[in-house]
């Protein structure tokens, strides 16, 4: 297959990944303080690398990158989040976890951010994002049918795709197609412009990446370093996340990434 097969197995307290002919466990058995310290240090260095773009608002730029990383790392658990959301709201609220949309101009790191997050999820391999030119209801439906919870990341949607395809997909994706027995991959989109104003806005979480990276040797070397470094952060985050689900199965917040934030704070502690 050309798309990773990922499963959250709460009976065995693990996330499994099938990719490249291998089946690997993506959840740590135990916490390792030294490994966690090293993983957090490398993750912070990646977030800090946005300073190479000399952003006008440095804190906002770093928060934006960190928010994207957290949201994408939480996305394999969005089907579990959806089950909890339905248990709490019942038929009064059909909408599911918001689809993530990154927008901004060229050379602002959108594609490389997706690539970096893919390596955090797999632990070793880079999974290139899907070509936004191929984004349509048929393709999304086909990939959704695999029941993988690895996020479906579509890069560089055109304005035409927003106007002709996005609404067909987004408005019904969690609301109408999902059922308690299903596992869905969350959808991640990037484009140069904001989501069109209108009904889609309530189903989309947008992050504006406004910084432009210079095409210099320094920038390219640092990016290459982050993309070649193996970081086990997801193994420990997924352990903490699953532990929290098991300990407090009804713990809920309207922030889709609230448990991954809690898990991250746990790793820092």
XYZ file of N, CA and C in Angstrom:
807
model
N 0.836 -1.193 0.000
C 0.000 0.000 0.000
C 0.871 1.245 0.000
N 0.314 2.317 -0.531
C 1.073 3.567 -0.556
C 0.558 4.543 0.507
N -0.194 4.015 1.478
C -0.684 4.833 2.578
C -0.530 4.019 3.861
N 0.006 4.617 4.922
C 0.264 3.845 6.146
C -1.025 3.315 6.781
N -0.919 2.109 7.315
C -2.028 1.515 8.047
C -1.729 1.667 9.537
N -2.522 2.456 10.224
C -2.296 2.714 11.650
C -3.559 2.379 12.426
N -3.365 1.791 13.605
C -4.500 1.386 14.431
C -4.220 1.713 15.892
N -5.226 2.246 16.590
C -5.169 2.423 18.033
C -5.840 1.207 18.662
N -5.068 0.417 19.394
C -5.560 -0.806 20.028
C -5.611 -0.581 21.539
N -6.779 -0.198 22.051
C -6.905 0.109 23.471
C -6.895 -1.157 24.331
N -7.230 -2.311 23.756
C -7.196 -3.552 24.534
C -5.761 -3.922 24.904
N -4.823 -3.601 24.017
C -3.414 -3.925 24.273
C -2.579 -2.676 24.559
N -3.252 -1.532 24.742
C -2.564 -0.280 25.100
C -1.435 0.060 24.125
N -1.782 0.100 22.837
C -0.743 0.365 21.858
C -1.304 0.979 20.582
N -0.418 1.673 19.893
C -0.675 2.125 18.528
C 0.213 1.300 17.623
N -0.374 0.700 16.598
C 0.373 -0.121 15.652
C 0.451 0.584 14.306
N 1.576 0.423 13.631
C 1.781 1.025 12.316
C 2.247 -0.036 11.336
N 1.505 -0.175 10.247
C 1.926 -1.028 9.151
C 2.409 -0.164 8.001
N 3.684 -0.300 7.659
C 4.251 0.566 6.620
C 5.563 -0.036 6.130
N 5.786 0.013 4.816
C 7.044 -0.482 4.265
C 7.261 -1.968 4.492
N 6.158 -2.736 4.539
C 6.290 -4.167 4.732
C 6.536 -4.583 6.167
N 6.428 -3.632 7.118
C 6.685 -3.947 8.525
C 5.489 -3.548 9.376
N 5.297 -4.267 10.486
C 4.314 -3.899 11.485
C 5.073 -3.549 12.756
N 4.947 -2.295 13.212
C 5.729 -1.848 14.364
C 4.812 -1.241 15.420
N 5.218 -1.391 16.661
C 4.509 -0.800 17.785
C 5.006 0.633 17.953
N 4.057 1.587 18.041
C 4.439 2.999 18.157
C 4.076 3.557 19.538
N 4.056 2.671 20.518
C 3.775 3.061 21.895
C 4.831 2.452 22.807
N 5.442 3.286 23.625
C 6.470 2.802 24.544
C 5.850 1.912 25.606
N 6.613 0.913 26.039
C 6.170 0.044 27.129
C 6.361 0.730 28.482
N 7.441 1.485 28.596
C 7.760 2.205 29.828
C 8.305 3.580 29.482
N 8.255 4.494 30.433
C 8.854 5.810 30.248
C 10.362 5.727 30.471
N 11.096 6.463 29.666
C 12.550 6.560 29.789
C 12.891 8.041 29.871
N 13.258 8.509 31.070
C 13.450 9.948 31.288
C 14.514 10.534 30.367
N 15.614 9.814 30.160
C 16.693 10.335 29.309
C 16.235 10.439 27.854
N 15.539 9.404 27.389
C 15.055 9.425 26.002
C 14.013 10.525 25.818
N 13.145 10.715 26.808
C 12.127 11.766 26.733
C 12.777 13.135 26.714
N 13.785 13.325 27.568
C 14.497 14.611 27.597
C 15.108 14.927 26.231
N 15.755 13.943 25.643
C 16.380 14.140 24.328
C 15.336 14.429 23.256
N 14.195 13.705 23.306
C 13.135 13.896 22.314
C 12.526 15.292 22.427
N 12.279 15.745 23.645
C 11.712 17.082 23.850
C 12.697 18.168 23.405
N 13.970 17.952 23.685
C 14.986 18.917 23.264
C 15.010 19.043 21.740
N 14.950 17.917 21.039
C 14.974 17.954 19.568
C 13.695 18.589 19.019
N 12.548 18.295 19.650
C 11.290 18.888 19.206
C 11.306 20.398 19.403
N 11.817 20.852 20.541
C 11.918 22.289 20.796
C 12.845 22.959 19.782
N 13.921 22.271 19.409
C 14.851 22.824 18.420
C 14.167 22.989 17.070
N 13.306 22.029 16.719
C 12.577 22.169 15.460
C 11.637 23.368 15.503
N 10.885 23.503 16.587
C 9.982 24.653 16.715
C 10.776 25.953 16.652
N 11.924 25.977 17.303
C 12.765 27.185 17.340
C 13.316 27.529 15.957
N 13.394 26.530 15.062
C 13.973 26.776 13.735
C 13.147 27.745 12.904
N 11.912 28.044 13.319
C 11.111 29.031 12.598
C 11.761 30.405 12.677
N 12.666 30.599 13.628
C 13.359 31.881 13.753
C 14.280 32.143 12.563
N 14.619 31.091 11.813
C 15.412 31.288 10.596
C 14.665 32.127 9.578
N 13.337 32.167 9.690
C 12.511 32.958 8.770
C 12.372 34.404 9.234
N 13.009 34.746 10.366
C 12.961 36.102 10.911
C 11.522 36.619 10.998
N 10.654 35.925 11.756
C 9.237 36.296 11.817
C 9.020 37.642 12.495
N 7.982 38.333 12.057
C 7.650 39.625 12.648
C 7.178 39.463 14.087
N 6.471 38.359 14.354
C 5.980 38.065 15.701
C 6.536 36.698 16.116
N 7.725 36.685 16.714
C 8.408 35.419 16.998
C 7.605 34.449 17.857
N 6.991 34.916 18.938
C 6.251 34.009 19.817
C 5.074 33.371 19.090
N 4.355 34.184 18.312
C 3.220 33.662 17.556
C 3.686 32.638 16.523
N 4.813 32.906 15.879
C 5.335 31.982 14.873
C 5.675 30.634 15.491
N 6.318 30.657 16.664
C 6.675 29.400 17.327
C 5.433 28.671 17.841
N 4.481 29.429 18.371
C 3.243 28.796 18.838
C 2.498 28.129 17.687
N 2.514 28.768 16.527
C 1.803 28.212 15.372
C 2.400 26.866 14.963
N 3.724 26.807 14.891
C 4.387 25.549 14.528
C 4.109 24.488 15.585
N 4.221 24.857 16.861
C 3.983 23.892 17.939
C 2.550 23.385 17.923
N 1.601 24.282 17.637
C 0.187 23.882 17.604
C -0.069 22.873 16.490
N 0.542 23.087 15.336
C 0.377 22.142 14.224
C 0.935 20.775 14.606
N 2.122 20.756 15.196
C 2.737 19.486 15.587
C 1.840 18.750 16.582
N 1.350 19.462 17.603
C 0.496 18.831 18.599
C -0.782 18.280 17.972
N -1.386 19.067 17.100
C -2.656 18.645 16.506
C -2.467 17.409 15.631
N -1.409 17.393 14.844
C -1.180 16.244 13.970
C -0.846 14.997 14.796
N -0.082 15.166 15.873
C 0.239 14.014 16.720
C -0.988 13.507 17.474
N -1.993 14.354 17.656
C -3.230 13.908 18.297
C -4.178 13.231 17.310
N -3.976 13.459 16.014
C -4.950 13.035 15.007
C -5.197 11.522 14.940
N -4.208 10.639 15.225
C -4.549 9.214 15.202
C -5.597 8.819 16.241
N -5.811 9.674 17.229
C -6.786 9.381 18.277
C -8.141 10.061 18.040
N -8.317 10.692 16.892
C -9.543 11.449 16.674
C -10.781 10.571 16.535
N -10.619 9.338 16.114
C -11.783 8.440 16.086
C -12.230 8.111 17.501
N -11.263 7.913 18.410
C -11.617 7.699 19.815
C -12.259 8.957 20.395
N -11.720 10.111 20.021
C -12.290 11.381 20.471
C -13.729 11.525 19.966
N -13.974 11.090 18.728
C -15.307 11.173 18.150
C -16.282 10.269 18.914
N -15.845 9.083 19.296
C -16.710 8.189 20.059
C -17.108 8.824 21.395
N -16.133 9.434 22.050
C -16.424 10.095 23.322
C -17.345 11.291 23.112
N -17.092 12.041 22.058
C -17.930 13.212 21.754
C -19.389 12.800 21.528
N -19.614 11.704 20.813
C -20.971 11.225 20.566
C -21.630 10.718 21.859
N -20.821 10.094 22.721
C -21.384 9.620 23.994
C -21.877 10.787 24.843
N -21.160 11.903 24.766
C -21.503 13.059 25.587
C -22.658 13.845 24.994
N -22.594 14.129 23.689
C -23.590 14.985 23.056
C -24.743 14.230 22.412
N -24.541 12.950 22.105
C -25.596 12.185 21.442
C -25.934 12.785 20.082
N -27.222 12.791 19.745
C -27.648 13.281 18.438
C -27.724 14.798 18.386
N -27.453 15.479 19.516
C -27.530 16.941 19.514
C -26.342 17.586 18.804
N -25.272 16.837 18.589
C -24.084 17.396 17.941
C -23.435 16.325 17.081
N -23.556 16.479 15.769
C -23.020 15.473 14.847
C -21.584 15.766 14.431
N -21.174 16.997 14.538
C -19.865 17.366 13.997
C -18.735 16.709 14.779
N -17.692 16.375 14.040
C -16.559 15.695 14.648
C -15.375 16.611 14.844
N -14.200 16.040 15.100
C -12.994 16.839 15.280
C -12.679 17.637 14.022
N -12.307 18.874 14.222
C -12.103 19.771 13.081
C -10.929 19.339 12.202
N -11.122 19.498 10.922
C -10.069 19.253 9.942
C -9.054 20.382 10.034
N -7.770 20.040 10.011
C -6.709 21.044 10.145
C -6.334 21.607 8.783
N -6.251 22.934 8.719
C -5.858 23.604 7.480
C -4.722 24.575 7.776
N -3.593 24.392 7.092
C -2.460 25.308 7.191
C -2.443 26.158 5.939
N -2.371 27.478 6.114
C -2.326 28.315 4.921
C -1.251 29.389 5.063
N -0.791 29.855 3.920
C 0.253 30.875 3.857
C 0.910 30.841 2.494
N 1.805 31.781 2.263
C 2.463 31.900 0.958
C 3.478 30.797 0.720
N 4.221 30.944 -0.355
C 5.225 29.948 -0.715
C 6.452 30.075 0.188
N 7.202 28.979 0.286
C 8.445 28.919 1.075
C 8.223 29.268 2.543
N 7.045 28.896 3.062
C 6.808 29.192 4.478
C 6.781 27.931 5.339
N 7.175 26.809 4.785
C 7.384 25.607 5.578
C 6.194 24.687 5.735
N 5.089 24.930 5.021
C 3.904 24.077 5.186
C 4.208 22.620 4.838
N 4.781 22.396 3.668
C 5.038 21.027 3.212
C 6.048 20.323 4.100
N 7.106 21.032 4.471
C 8.141 20.417 5.314
C 7.613 20.138 6.709
N 6.666 20.920 7.182
C 6.057 20.664 8.485
C 5.272 19.353 8.455
N 4.543 19.118 7.374
C 3.841 17.844 7.224
C 4.830 16.680 7.170
N 5.918 16.879 6.442
C 6.929 15.829 6.314
C 7.556 15.513 7.668
N 7.864 16.559 8.429
C 8.456 16.370 9.754
C 7.499 15.604 10.667
N 6.246 15.997 10.665
C 5.255 15.320 11.518
C 5.061 13.867 11.105
N 5.188 13.588 9.817
C 5.053 12.200 9.369
C 6.147 11.345 9.983
N 7.334 11.902 10.091
C 8.434 11.121 10.669
C 8.251 10.941 12.168
N 7.662 11.937 12.842
C 7.361 11.762 14.264
C 6.357 10.628 14.459
N 5.377 10.532 13.576
C 4.360 9.489 13.696
C 4.923 8.102 13.399
N 5.758 7.992 12.375
C 6.295 6.679 12.007
C 7.510 6.298 12.840
N 8.239 7.294 13.330
C 9.432 7.040 14.119
C 10.702 6.967 13.311
N 10.604 6.614 12.042
C 11.812 6.446 11.238
C 11.649 6.896 9.796
N 10.474 6.642 9.218
C 10.285 6.879 7.782
C 9.504 8.153 7.516
N 9.861 8.815 6.445
C 9.116 9.981 5.973
C 8.032 9.510 5.013
N 6.814 9.921 5.284
C 5.700 9.648 4.380
C 5.339 10.958 3.702
N 5.588 11.037 2.420
C 5.316 12.281 1.708
C 3.823 12.584 1.693
N 3.448 13.850 1.866
C 2.020 14.189 1.825
C 1.420 13.905 0.464
N 0.117 13.703 0.445
C -0.602 13.462 -0.801
C -0.690 14.745 -1.612
N -0.677 14.605 -2.919
C -0.737 15.760 -3.822
C -2.138 16.365 -3.800
N -2.214 17.657 -3.469
C -3.496 18.339 -3.400
C -4.275 18.306 -4.693
N -3.587 18.116 -5.824
C -4.289 18.018 -7.112
C -5.224 16.803 -7.154
N -4.905 15.790 -6.334
C -5.716 14.583 -6.351
C -6.821 14.567 -5.315
N -6.970 15.680 -4.600
C -7.981 15.740 -3.541
C -9.376 15.801 -4.149
N -10.151 14.746 -3.918
C -11.547 14.731 -4.351
C -12.298 13.705 -3.521
N -13.601 13.696 -3.631
C -14.434 12.839 -2.807
C -14.121 11.361 -3.011
N -13.851 10.972 -4.253
C -13.565 9.568 -4.543
C -12.287 9.101 -3.864
N -11.219 9.917 -3.985
C -9.944 9.540 -3.376
C -10.046 9.492 -1.864
N -10.707 10.481 -1.279
C -10.871 10.507 0.170
C -11.678 9.300 0.639
N -12.733 8.970 -0.085
C -13.567 7.820 0.272
C -12.769 6.524 0.198
N -11.937 6.381 -0.831
C -11.130 5.167 -0.980
C -10.153 4.996 0.184
N -9.453 6.068 0.524
C -8.485 5.982 1.614
C -9.193 5.789 2.963
N -10.331 6.427 3.116
C -11.092 6.286 4.354
C -11.534 4.840 4.572
N -11.801 4.130 3.487
C -12.306 2.754 3.590
C -11.262 1.799 4.162
N -9.986 2.219 4.188
C -8.943 1.358 4.744
C -9.003 1.299 6.264
N -9.750 2.211 6.891
C -9.904 2.216 8.343
C -8.574 2.469 9.068
N -7.678 3.189 8.423
C -6.424 3.586 9.065
C -6.640 4.906 9.787
N -5.966 5.089 10.933
C -6.085 6.362 11.650
C -4.875 7.256 11.397
N -3.993 6.841 10.497
C -2.894 7.732 10.101
C -3.494 8.910 9.330
N -3.128 10.154 9.683
C -3.789 11.313 9.063
C -3.595 11.384 7.553
N -4.655 11.761 6.877
C -4.662 11.927 5.427
C -4.231 13.367 5.122
N -2.948 13.556 4.790
C -2.393 14.903 4.630
C -2.306 15.274 3.146
N -3.118 16.254 2.753
C -3.173 16.710 1.367
C -2.477 18.066 1.269
N -1.465 18.144 0.431
C -0.629 19.338 0.361
C -0.932 20.185 -0.874
N -1.097 21.482 -0.645
C -1.194 22.485 -1.705
C -2.486 22.368 -2.515
N -3.611 22.547 -1.838
C -4.896 22.594 -2.537
C -5.006 23.873 -3.361
N -5.524 23.756 -4.552
C -5.756 24.929 -5.388
C -7.084 25.580 -5.004
N -7.289 26.811 -5.459
C -8.568 27.488 -5.215
C -9.725 26.700 -5.820
N -9.472 26.058 -6.959
C -10.509 25.271 -7.620
C -10.933 24.095 -6.739
N -9.954 23.446 -6.086
C -10.280 22.316 -5.201
C -11.123 22.776 -4.019
N -10.815 23.966 -3.493
C -11.611 24.488 -2.387
C -13.061 24.693 -2.823
N -13.234 25.238 -4.006
C -14.585 25.588 -4.438
C -15.384 24.389 -4.926
N -14.703 23.377 -5.495
C -15.429 22.278 -6.117
C -15.418 20.967 -5.324
N -14.417 20.759 -4.471
C -14.279 19.467 -3.814
C -14.343 19.530 -2.284
N -13.744 20.581 -1.709
C -13.582 20.603 -0.256
C -14.916 20.542 0.486
N -15.893 21.306 0.021
C -17.169 21.321 0.724
C -17.851 19.957 0.677
N -17.751 19.271 -0.472
C -18.352 17.942 -0.595
C -17.760 16.975 0.417
N -16.459 17.100 0.634
C -15.768 16.180 1.532
C -15.975 16.569 2.984
N -15.677 17.833 3.318
C -15.576 18.252 4.713
C -16.928 18.258 5.419
N -17.972 18.700 4.746
C -19.264 18.851 5.415
C -19.883 17.519 5.832
N -19.479 16.422 5.186
C -20.085 15.127 5.509
C -19.096 14.139 6.112
N -17.824 14.495 6.174
C -16.783 13.522 6.511
C -17.026 12.860 7.865
N -17.038 13.634 8.936
C -17.339 13.091 10.260
C -18.843 13.083 10.531
N -19.533 14.078 10.037
C -20.945 14.260 10.385
C -21.839 13.115 9.902
N -21.644 12.699 8.658
C -22.585 11.764 8.036
C -21.989 10.384 7.753
N -20.690 10.316 7.509
C -20.080 9.057 7.075
C -19.604 8.180 8.227
N -19.245 8.804 9.339
C -18.647 8.065 10.446
C -19.703 7.306 11.252
N -19.314 6.144 11.785
C -20.172 5.409 12.717
C -19.302 4.898 13.852
N -19.923 4.405 14.908
C -19.191 3.953 16.089
C -18.176 2.859 15.753
N -18.447 2.075 14.730
C -17.563 0.961 14.388
C -16.407 1.389 13.494
N -16.444 2.624 13.007
C -15.464 3.057 12.019
C -14.253 3.732 12.659
N -13.117 3.597 11.971
C -11.921 4.384 12.272
C -11.621 5.237 11.046
N -11.511 6.533 11.253
C -11.270 7.455 10.144
C -9.912 8.131 10.297
N -9.199 8.308 9.181
C -8.008 9.154 9.225
C -8.436 10.624 9.217
N -7.884 11.397 10.133
C -8.188 12.822 10.100
C -7.624 13.443 8.823
N -8.263 14.498 8.331
C -7.818 15.182 7.123
C -7.008 16.415 7.504
N -5.825 16.544 6.905
C -4.968 17.721 7.063
C -4.790 18.332 5.682
N -5.018 19.632 5.569
C -4.918 20.315 4.273
C -3.948 21.485 4.368
N -3.266 21.771 3.265
C -2.501 23.018 3.155
C -2.881 23.722 1.855
N -2.824 25.032 1.879
C -3.049 25.825 0.666
C -2.479 27.215 0.893
N -2.536 28.031 -0.147
C -1.980 29.380 -0.054
C -2.963 30.396 0.510
N -4.245 30.026 0.538
C -5.254 30.983 1.002
C -6.131 30.364 2.076
N -6.831 31.220 2.807
C -7.727 30.757 3.854
C -8.867 29.920 3.287
N -9.432 29.120 4.163
C -10.662 28.404 3.839
C -11.734 29.422 3.452
N -12.491 29.172 2.388
C -13.537 30.116 1.989
C -14.511 30.401 3.126
N -14.900 31.653 3.235
C -15.850 32.028 4.287
C -17.179 31.313 4.069
N -17.774 30.850 5.141
C -19.052 30.165 5.003
C -19.147 28.977 5.933
N -19.978 27.992 5.586
C -20.262 26.877 6.483
C -19.061 25.991 6.792
N -18.038 25.987 5.928
C -16.876 25.144 6.181
C -16.080 25.605 7.400
N -16.156 26.892 7.710
C -15.326 27.447 8.776
C -15.544 26.754 10.116
N -16.770 26.336 10.390
C -17.045 25.715 11.683
C -16.472 24.305 11.774
N -16.081 23.736 10.654
C -15.545 22.373 10.641
C -14.038 22.337 10.401
N -13.417 23.502 10.333
C -11.997 23.588 10.007
C -11.262 24.374 11.083
N -10.119 23.838 11.496
C -9.207 24.559 12.395
C -8.071 25.093 11.535
N -7.898 26.409 11.499
C -6.905 27.018 10.619
C -5.713 27.557 11.398
N -4.541 27.351 10.842
C -3.316 27.927 11.372
C -2.618 28.657 10.234
N -2.337 29.948 10.457
C -1.676 30.764 9.442
C -0.168 30.712 9.661
N 0.546 30.190 8.677
C 2.008 30.189 8.699
C 2.469 31.308 7.772
N 2.834 32.421 8.364
C 3.053 33.642 7.571
C 4.514 33.922 7.262
N 5.415 33.064 7.696
C 6.845 33.371 7.572
C 7.438 32.777 6.305
N 8.350 33.484 5.711
C 9.016 33.020 4.498
C 10.465 32.667 4.816
N 10.838 31.425 4.543
C 12.200 30.977 4.823
C 13.132 31.386 3.685
N 14.295 31.916 3.998
C 15.262 32.238 2.944
C 15.853 30.959 2.365
N 16.137 30.968 1.101
C 16.732 29.790 0.459
C 18.246 29.847 0.627
N 18.683 29.585 1.850
C 20.103 29.647 2.175
C 20.611 28.276 2.580
N 21.930 28.131 2.567
C 22.540 26.875 2.998
C 22.200 26.575 4.449
N 22.222 27.603 5.306
C 21.932 27.413 6.728
C 20.533 26.826 6.939
N 19.568 27.388 6.238
C 18.195 26.912 6.384
C 18.061 25.467 5.917
N 18.651 25.161 4.775
C 18.524 23.817 4.212
C 19.234 22.774 5.076
N 20.412 23.141 5.598
C 21.164 22.195 6.432
C 20.412 21.911 7.722
N 19.846 22.950 8.357
C 19.123 22.729 9.608
C 17.880 21.888 9.368
N 17.148 22.171 8.293
C 15.961 21.376 7.997
C 16.332 19.918 7.756
N 17.410 19.701 7.002
C 17.843 18.330 6.728
C 18.201 17.607 8.019
N 18.778 18.333 8.963
C 19.140 17.729 10.238
C 17.905 17.246 10.993
N 16.854 18.066 10.998
C 15.627 17.673 11.692
C 14.951 16.485 11.011
N 15.022 16.439 9.695
C 14.348 15.376 8.957
C 15.118 14.058 8.982
N 16.393 14.095 9.371
C 17.178 12.858 9.442
C 17.339 12.359 10.880
N 16.891 13.154 11.852
C 16.985 12.757 13.251
C 15.760 11.956 13.648
N 15.974 10.786 14.226
C 14.857 9.979 14.694
C 14.436 10.458 16.084
N 13.146 10.715 16.239
C 12.627 11.254 17.485
C 11.497 10.342 17.988
N 11.654 9.740 19.167
C 10.645 8.793 19.664
C 9.496 9.455 20.428
N 9.314 10.758 20.279
C 8.339 11.486 21.105
C 6.937 10.881 21.014
N 6.520 10.420 19.830
C 5.166 9.892 19.698
C 4.975 8.599 20.494
N 6.034 7.818 20.650
C 5.921 6.589 21.430
C 5.505 6.901 22.869
N 6.074 7.949 23.428
C 5.783 8.303 24.820
C 4.476 9.085 24.926
N 4.208 9.928 23.937
C 2.931 10.637 23.939
C 1.756 9.674 23.817
N 1.906 8.680 22.945
C 0.796 7.732 22.761
C 0.604 6.880 24.015
N 1.688 6.568 24.716
C 1.545 5.835 25.977
C 0.770 6.674 26.988
N 1.167 7.936 27.147
C 0.479 8.813 28.097
C -0.976 9.013 27.691
N -1.210 9.207 26.394
C -2.569 9.438 25.889
C -3.465 8.237 26.210
N -2.990 7.037 25.906
C -3.781 5.836 26.151
C -3.977 5.617 27.651
N -2.942 5.905 28.436
C -3.082 5.785 29.895
C -4.188 6.703 30.400
N -4.235 7.917 29.885
C -5.269 8.866 30.308
C -6.664 8.367 29.916
N -6.784 7.804 28.702
C -8.083 7.268 28.266
C -8.528 6.146 29.192
N -7.583 5.269 29.553
C -7.931 4.140 30.403
C -8.298 4.589 31.818
N -7.587 5.595 32.324
C -7.825 6.065 33.688
C -9.116 6.871 33.796
N -9.383 7.705 32.776
C -10.566 8.582 32.817
C -11.253 8.555 31.457
N -12.010 7.507 31.167
C -12.590 7.348 29.826
C -13.601 8.413 29.446
N -14.120 9.174 30.410
C -15.109 10.215 30.105
C -14.518 11.619 30.154
N -13.201 11.714 30.264
C -12.550 13.030 30.293
C -12.660 13.671 28.911
N -13.319 14.828 28.831
C -13.614 15.429 27.528
C -13.425 16.940 27.566
N -13.021 17.477 26.432
C -12.933 18.918 26.230
C -13.186 19.182 24.751
N -13.752 20.342 24.419
C -14.025 20.651 23.015
C -12.760 20.937 22.205
N -11.622 21.011 22.854
C -10.332 21.105 22.173
C -9.895 19.694 21.791
N -9.837 19.421 20.488
C -9.526 18.074 20.017
C -8.151 17.584 20.491
N -7.250 18.498 20.757
C -5.885 18.123 21.151
C -5.670 18.215 22.656
N -6.763 18.269 23.444
C -6.576 18.517 24.870
C -5.817 17.390 25.564
N -6.030 16.132 25.141
C -5.323 15.029 25.792
C -3.863 14.956 25.363
N -3.566 15.352 24.129
C -2.160 15.345 23.705
C -1.409 16.458 24.427
N -2.086 17.572 24.746
C -1.449 18.625 25.549
C -1.186 18.101 26.961
N -2.167 17.390 27.512
C -2.001 16.803 28.838
C -0.854 15.788 28.835
N -0.779 14.994 27.763
C 0.294 14.012 27.634
C 1.657 14.700 27.535
N 1.704 15.813 26.785
C 2.960 16.541 26.644
C 3.408 17.130 27.983
N 2.458 17.674 28.737
C 2.807 18.206 30.061
C 3.323 17.076 30.963
N 2.737 15.885 30.809
C 3.172 14.738 31.602
C 4.616 14.384 31.266
N 4.962 14.422 29.986
C 6.349 14.104 29.603
C 7.322 15.145 30.155
N 6.927 16.405 30.153
C 7.796 17.431 30.727
C 7.997 17.212 32.225
N 6.924 16.769 32.888
C 7.049 16.545 34.340
C 7.931 15.321 34.640
